[in-house]
Amino acid sequence: MVDVATLVEQAREGRPRAVARLISLVEGASPQLREVMAALAPLSGGAYVVGLTGSPGVGKSTSTSALVTAYRKRGKRVGVLAVDPSSPFSGGALLGDRVRMSEHASDPGVYIRSMATRGHLGGLAWSAPQAIRVLDAAGCEVILVETVGVGQSEVEIAAQADTCVVLLAPGMGDGIQAAKAGILEIGDVYVVNKADRDGADSTARELNHMLGLGESRGPGDWRPPIVKTVAARGEGIDEVVEALEKHRAWMEEHDVLNARRRRRAANEVENITVTALRERIGDLHGDQRLDALAERIITGHLDPYTASDELIESVTQA
């Protein structure tokens, strides 16, 4: 058994091993997970969570690394969750973004963690909300969550972040991607990376046009800015940080930030509850109650919806 109180105290002191062990407890769904979350609850809530998403190859990891550098220059402690695709064999992460962000490895003000999705749809590991809480409680003032980048399922990042950054790049078909459902709804800040390539201006114009077509905003509503960057050279990154800070200020002024965090907490509670119920129902395979309901369905004495209601009632009362 792990001494959770000691681990939490060490994490608060900025010890990376303690932070790593806490996140490992989260990822492994440890029996002590409830104790960990109870200890972290009063210590979290101060971090600004920024999600970065976009198609593969747009430079998410390079942009994330550049943002880390920019925030460190401002004296901010930064946490990074790089959510990688999972190996179907080992369940481990394939890309290892920590390797690509090695320039920050020796910085005590930066904590970088790769997490495997483990088959979870939406580009985020199921344990990401709890891992964010660990980094928050450990004193990270800004938490960057970089997603897998595997397609339209990336919209889940919007549910986990205070501000969502959507990255595009010229010459990669991102103009077509921008027109697809979902991508225009989740972005708070849009970044056209690799802006030194041909087509960057047209990509930005097309995106601006699509945002104009899709918007139904009133006076005072947030209109997502479009920032052009060359993340590999650090160009335009200060403008991205400025856009993020403006969005944060706007959210605080209009009480949007608290609303997003309430929704995030509600989704987390719902997911934990549904997972717990699914585990209980999973234990019923071969159970006489389930077999009896199935028999009544195939003989026409019961419909599947009523059977489901009966099963839920029996499970929740157990």
Short mmCIF file of C-alpha atoms in Angstrom, two decimals:
data_model
loop_
_atom_site.label_atom_id
_atom_site.label_comp_id
_atom_site.label_asym_id
_atom_site.label_seq_id
_atom_site.Cartn_x
_atom_site.Cartn_y
_atom_site.Cartn_z
CA MET A 1 0.00 0.00 0.00
CA VAL A 2 1.17 3.49 -0.87
CA ASP A 3 1.29 6.28 1.71
CA VAL A 4 -1.01 8.65 -0.19
CA ALA A 5 -0.65 11.57 2.24
CA THR A 6 3.15 11.52 1.91
CA LEU A 7 2.97 11.23 -1.88
CA VAL A 8 0.61 14.19 -2.11
CA GLU A 9 2.85 16.29 0.14
CA GLN A 10 5.90 15.42 -1.96
CA ALA A 11 3.98 16.25 -5.15
CA ARG A 12 3.09 19.64 -3.66
CA GLU A 13 6.82 20.20 -3.13
CA GLY A 14 7.36 19.61 -6.85
CA ARG A 15 9.02 16.21 -6.63
CA PRO A 16 8.53 14.60 -10.08
CA ARG A 17 8.70 11.02 -8.78
CA ALA A 18 5.77 11.66 -6.45
CA VAL A 19 3.75 13.19 -9.30
CA ALA A 20 4.62 10.20 -11.51
CA ARG A 21 3.52 7.70 -8.86
CA LEU A 22 0.22 9.50 -8.32
CA ILE A 23 -0.52 9.50 -12.06
CA SER A 24 0.45 5.82 -12.21
CA LEU A 25 -2.11 5.12 -9.47
CA VAL A 26 -4.67 6.94 -11.60
CA GLU A 27 -3.78 5.12 -14.83
CA GLY A 28 -3.77 1.75 -13.10
CA ALA A 29 -7.16 2.37 -11.46
CA SER A 30 -5.56 1.59 -8.11
CA PRO A 31 -7.78 0.55 -5.19
CA GLN A 32 -6.36 3.67 -3.50
CA LEU A 33 -7.64 5.93 -6.27
CA ARG A 34 -10.55 7.17 -4.13
CA GLU A 35 -8.12 8.09 -1.34
CA VAL A 36 -5.88 9.91 -3.85
CA MET A 37 -8.74 11.94 -5.33
CA ALA A 38 -10.08 12.82 -1.86
CA ALA A 39 -6.64 14.10 -0.85
CA LEU A 40 -6.23 16.13 -4.06
CA ALA A 41 -9.72 17.68 -4.16
CA PRO A 42 -9.03 20.64 -1.83
CA LEU A 43 -5.67 21.31 -3.51
CA SER A 44 -6.82 21.58 -7.11
CA GLY A 45 -8.82 24.06 -9.17
CA GLY A 46 -6.20 26.73 -9.84
CA ALA A 47 -4.58 25.50 -13.06
CA TYR A 48 -5.44 26.79 -16.53
CA VAL A 49 -6.00 23.79 -18.81
CA VAL A 50 -5.26 24.23 -22.52
CA GLY A 51 -6.10 21.48 -24.99
CA LEU A 52 -4.24 21.14 -28.29
CA THR A 53 -5.70 19.07 -31.08
CA GLY A 54 -5.48 18.70 -34.83
CA SER A 55 -4.70 16.27 -37.61
CA PRO A 56 -1.49 14.20 -37.52
CA GLY A 57 1.50 16.09 -38.89
CA VAL A 58 0.38 19.63 -38.07
CA GLY A 59 3.08 19.97 -35.42
CA LYS A 60 1.18 19.51 -32.17
CA SER A 61 4.18 18.28 -30.18
CA THR A 62 6.44 21.01 -31.57
CA SER A 63 3.80 23.63 -30.77
CA THR A 64 3.31 22.20 -27.28
CA SER A 65 7.05 22.35 -26.64
CA ALA A 66 7.18 25.95 -27.90
CA LEU A 67 4.28 26.90 -25.62
CA VAL A 68 6.09 25.33 -22.66
CA THR A 69 9.10 27.54 -23.44
CA ALA A 70 6.90 30.63 -23.70
CA TYR A 71 5.11 30.00 -20.41
CA ARG A 72 8.38 29.19 -18.61
CA LYS A 73 9.74 32.57 -19.73
CA ARG A 74 6.74 34.05 -17.94
CA GLY A 75 7.68 32.15 -14.79
CA LYS A 76 4.78 29.67 -14.95
CA ARG A 77 5.04 26.07 -13.79
CA VAL A 78 3.82 23.89 -16.66
CA GLY A 79 2.43 20.37 -16.85
CA VAL A 80 2.03 18.47 -20.12
CA LEU A 81 -0.16 15.44 -20.76
CA ALA A 82 0.68 14.00 -24.18
CA VAL A 83 -2.00 11.43 -24.97
CA ASP A 84 -0.64 8.82 -27.37
CA PRO A 85 -2.22 5.99 -29.34
CA SER A 86 -2.09 2.69 -27.48
CA SER A 87 -0.34 -0.41 -28.59
CA PRO A 88 -3.05 -3.08 -28.99
CA PHE A 89 -0.60 -5.62 -27.59
CA SER A 90 1.03 -3.95 -24.60
CA GLY A 91 -1.41 -1.10 -23.93
CA GLY A 92 1.58 1.26 -23.89
CA ALA A 93 1.98 4.57 -25.67
CA LEU A 94 3.58 4.45 -29.10
CA LEU A 95 4.79 7.96 -29.85
CA GLY A 96 6.54 8.99 -26.65
CA ASP A 97 6.18 12.76 -26.85
CA ARG A 98 8.56 13.11 -23.91
CA VAL A 99 11.39 12.26 -26.33
CA ARG A 100 10.39 15.12 -28.62
CA MET A 101 10.19 17.51 -25.66
CA SER A 102 13.56 16.46 -24.24
CA GLU A 103 14.76 20.09 -24.10
CA HIS A 104 12.50 20.55 -21.05
CA ALA A 105 13.51 17.31 -19.33
CA SER A 106 15.92 18.97 -16.91
CA ASP A 107 13.62 21.88 -16.05
CA PRO A 108 12.16 21.39 -12.54
CA GLY A 109 9.33 23.76 -13.47
CA VAL A 110 8.04 21.41 -16.18
CA TYR A 111 6.41 18.00 -15.81
CA ILE A 112 5.73 15.97 -18.97
CA ARG A 113 3.78 12.73 -19.05
CA SER A 114 2.78 10.53 -21.97
CA MET A 115 -0.48 8.68 -21.45
CA ALA A 116 -1.93 5.85 -23.51
CA THR A 117 -5.52 6.09 -24.75
CA ARG A 118 -5.90 2.31 -24.21
CA GLY A 119 -8.55 2.18 -26.89
CA HIS A 120 -10.60 5.01 -25.40
CA LEU A 121 -12.44 6.88 -28.15
CA GLY A 122 -12.16 10.63 -28.35
CA GLY A 123 -8.40 10.93 -28.29
CA LEU A 124 -8.10 11.22 -24.51
CA ALA A 125 -7.14 8.58 -22.02
CA TRP A 126 -10.05 7.73 -19.71
CA SER A 127 -7.90 8.75 -16.76
CA ALA A 128 -6.95 12.17 -18.18
CA PRO A 129 -9.31 14.19 -15.90
CA GLN A 130 -7.76 12.63 -12.79
CA ALA A 131 -4.23 13.11 -14.16
CA ILE A 132 -5.04 16.78 -14.79
CA ARG A 133 -6.11 17.05 -11.15
CA VAL A 134 -2.79 15.54 -10.02
CA LEU A 135 -0.79 18.13 -12.00
CA ASP A 136 -3.08 20.90 -10.77
CA ALA A 137 -2.57 19.91 -7.13
CA ALA A 138 1.18 19.58 -7.73
CA GLY A 139 1.36 23.29 -8.46
CA CYS A 140 1.26 23.41 -12.26
CA GLU A 141 -0.22 26.78 -13.20
CA VAL A 142 -0.72 25.86 -16.86
CA ILE A 143 -1.53 22.33 -18.05
CA LEU A 144 -1.21 21.55 -21.76
CA VAL A 145 -3.14 18.48 -22.94
CA GLU A 146 -2.02 17.28 -26.36
CA THR A 147 -4.29 14.70 -27.97
CA VAL A 148 -3.63 11.84 -30.34
CA GLY A 149 -4.84 13.59 -33.49
CA VAL A 150 -6.63 10.74 -35.20
CA GLY A 151 -9.66 12.45 -36.71
CA GLN A 152 -13.03 13.89 -35.79
CA SER A 153 -13.16 12.06 -32.44
CA GLU A 154 -10.79 14.77 -31.18
CA VAL A 155 -13.78 16.85 -30.11
CA GLU A 156 -13.53 15.21 -26.66
CA ILE A 157 -10.66 17.55 -25.81
CA ALA A 158 -13.21 20.38 -25.64
CA ALA A 159 -14.81 18.69 -22.65
CA GLN A 160 -11.51 18.52 -20.74
CA ALA A 161 -9.94 21.92 -21.43
CA ASP A 162 -10.64 25.47 -20.33
CA THR A 163 -9.43 26.64 -23.75
CA CYS A 164 -9.19 24.47 -26.86
CA VAL A 165 -6.55 25.18 -29.52
CA VAL A 166 -7.08 23.64 -32.96
CA LEU A 167 -3.95 23.37 -35.11
CA LEU A 168 -3.94 23.23 -38.89
CA ALA A 169 -1.18 23.34 -41.49
CA PRO A 170 -1.13 24.31 -45.18
CA GLY A 171 -1.00 21.61 -47.82
CA MET A 172 -2.45 18.87 -45.63
CA GLY A 173 -6.10 19.02 -46.59
CA ASP A 174 -6.92 20.91 -43.42
CA GLY A 175 -9.16 23.29 -45.31
CA ILE A 176 -11.46 20.36 -46.01
CA GLN A 177 -11.13 19.20 -42.39
CA ALA A 178 -12.18 22.65 -41.20
CA ALA A 179 -15.50 22.33 -43.00
CA LYS A 180 -16.37 19.08 -41.26
CA ALA A 181 -18.81 18.99 -38.38
CA GLY A 182 -17.22 19.42 -35.00
CA ILE A 183 -13.96 21.17 -35.78
CA LEU A 184 -15.54 24.63 -35.99
CA GLU A 185 -17.46 24.15 -32.75
CA ILE A 186 -14.59 23.17 -30.47
CA GLY A 187 -11.89 25.72 -31.27
CA ASP A 188 -11.39 28.76 -29.05
CA VAL A 189 -8.10 29.63 -30.76
CA TYR A 190 -7.04 28.43 -34.22
CA VAL A 191 -3.39 28.11 -35.15
CA VAL A 192 -2.12 27.72 -38.72
CA ASN A 193 1.30 26.18 -38.06
CA LYS A 194 4.13 25.82 -40.58
CA ALA A 195 3.15 29.26 -41.86
CA ASP A 196 6.41 29.49 -43.83
CA ARG A 197 4.96 27.02 -46.33
CA ASP A 198 3.06 27.97 -49.46
CA GLY A 199 -0.65 28.12 -48.89
CA ALA A 200 -0.58 29.34 -45.27
CA ASP A 201 -2.40 32.58 -46.09
CA SER A 202 -5.08 30.79 -48.12
CA THR A 203 -5.56 28.24 -45.32
CA ALA A 204 -6.08 31.09 -42.83
CA ARG A 205 -8.49 32.87 -45.20
CA GLU A 206 -10.49 29.71 -45.81
CA LEU A 207 -10.68 29.01 -42.09
CA ASN A 208 -11.78 32.58 -41.41
CA HIS A 209 -14.47 32.21 -44.06
CA MET A 210 -15.72 28.94 -42.58
CA LEU A 211 -15.82 30.45 -39.09
CA GLY A 212 -17.83 33.37 -40.47
CA LEU A 213 -20.34 31.03 -42.09
CA GLY A 214 -20.74 28.91 -39.00
CA GLU A 215 -20.96 31.60 -36.36
CA SER A 216 -24.14 32.76 -34.67
CA ARG A 217 -22.50 35.11 -32.17
CA GLY A 218 -23.94 38.17 -30.54
CA PRO A 219 -22.20 41.33 -29.37
CA GLY A 220 -19.59 40.53 -26.74
CA ASP A 221 -19.37 36.84 -27.69
CA TRP A 222 -15.94 35.30 -28.21
CA ARG A 223 -14.77 35.07 -31.81
CA PRO A 224 -11.90 32.60 -32.16
CA PRO A 225 -8.75 34.31 -33.46
CA ILE A 226 -6.54 32.73 -36.13
CA VAL A 227 -2.81 32.86 -35.40
CA LYS A 228 -0.08 31.88 -37.87
CA THR A 229 3.03 30.23 -36.41
CA VAL A 230 6.25 28.47 -37.28
CA ALA A 231 6.50 26.50 -34.06
CA ALA A 232 9.83 24.87 -34.97
CA ARG A 233 11.41 28.36 -34.86
CA GLY A 234 9.20 29.73 -32.09
CA GLU A 235 7.62 32.26 -34.43
CA GLY A 236 4.11 33.40 -33.53
CA ILE A 237 4.07 31.51 -30.21
CA ASP A 238 3.91 34.71 -28.13
CA GLU A 239 0.84 35.68 -30.15
CA VAL A 240 -0.74 32.30 -29.32
CA VAL A 241 -0.10 32.85 -25.60
CA GLU A 242 -1.60 36.33 -25.89
CA ALA A 243 -4.71 34.87 -27.56
CA LEU A 244 -4.99 32.26 -24.80
CA GLU A 245 -4.74 34.91 -22.08
CA LYS A 246 -7.38 37.04 -23.82
CA HIS A 247 -9.71 34.05 -24.00
CA ARG A 248 -9.14 33.26 -20.33
CA ALA A 249 -9.90 36.87 -19.36
CA TRP A 250 -13.05 36.85 -21.50
CA MET A 251 -14.23 33.58 -19.89
CA GLU A 252 -13.66 34.93 -16.39
CA GLU A 253 -15.49 38.16 -17.22
CA HIS A 254 -18.51 36.30 -18.60
CA ASP A 255 -18.50 33.42 -16.06
CA VAL A 256 -17.80 30.96 -18.89
CA LEU A 257 -14.73 29.50 -17.17
CA ASN A 258 -16.67 28.34 -14.10
CA ALA A 259 -19.45 27.00 -16.32
CA ARG A 260 -16.96 24.94 -18.33
CA ARG A 261 -15.36 23.58 -15.18
CA ARG A 262 -18.74 22.66 -13.70
CA ARG A 263 -19.62 20.83 -16.91
CA ARG A 264 -16.25 19.07 -16.83
CA ALA A 265 -16.81 17.93 -13.25
CA ALA A 266 -20.33 16.76 -14.08
CA ASN A 267 -19.03 14.74 -17.04
CA GLU A 268 -16.36 13.20 -14.84
CA VAL A 269 -18.90 12.12 -12.22
CA GLU A 270 -21.15 10.73 -14.96
CA ASN A 271 -18.28 8.74 -16.52
CA ILE A 272 -17.21 7.31 -13.16
CA THR A 273 -20.81 6.33 -12.39
CA VAL A 274 -21.42 4.74 -15.79
CA THR A 275 -18.12 2.83 -15.54
CA ALA A 276 -19.07 1.51 -12.09
CA LEU A 277 -22.48 0.39 -13.34
CA ARG A 278 -20.92 -1.22 -16.41
CA GLU A 279 -18.55 -3.19 -14.18
CA ARG A 280 -21.47 -4.41 -12.07
CA ILE A 281 -23.42 -5.44 -15.15
CA GLY A 282 -20.31 -7.08 -16.59
CA ASP A 283 -20.18 -9.28 -13.51
CA LEU A 284 -23.66 -10.58 -14.40
CA HIS A 285 -22.54 -12.62 -17.42
CA GLY A 286 -23.74 -16.13 -16.66
CA ASP A 287 -25.82 -14.79 -13.74
CA GLN A 288 -29.22 -16.45 -13.32
CA ARG A 289 -30.99 -13.07 -13.30
CA LEU A 290 -29.67 -12.21 -16.74
CA ASP A 291 -30.42 -15.68 -18.10
CA ALA A 292 -33.96 -15.52 -16.72
CA LEU A 293 -34.58 -12.16 -18.40
CA ALA A 294 -33.19 -13.47 -21.69
CA GLU A 295 -35.51 -16.48 -21.51
CA ARG A 296 -38.55 -14.25 -20.99
CA ILE A 297 -37.52 -12.12 -23.98
CA ILE A 298 -37.16 -15.01 -26.43
CA THR A 299 -40.49 -16.50 -25.30
CA GLY A 300 -42.22 -13.17 -25.91
CA HIS A 301 -43.14 -12.54 -22.28
CA LEU A 302 -40.88 -9.49 -21.93
CA ASP A 303 -39.46 -6.76 -24.14
CA PRO A 304 -35.75 -5.84 -23.91
CA TYR A 305 -36.41 -2.33 -22.58
CA THR A 306 -38.47 -3.59 -19.65
CA ALA A 307 -35.83 -6.26 -19.07
CA SER A 308 -33.19 -3.55 -18.99
CA ASP A 309 -35.20 -1.57 -16.43
CA GLU A 310 -35.50 -4.66 -14.24
CA LEU A 311 -31.78 -5.37 -14.53
CA ILE A 312 -30.82 -1.78 -13.64
CA GLU A 313 -33.10 -1.91 -10.61
CA SER A 314 -31.60 -5.18 -9.42
CA VAL A 315 -28.04 -3.96 -9.96
CA THR A 316 -28.50 -0.59 -8.24
CA GLN A 317 -30.20 -2.22 -5.24
CA ALA A 318 -27.52 -4.87 -4.89
#
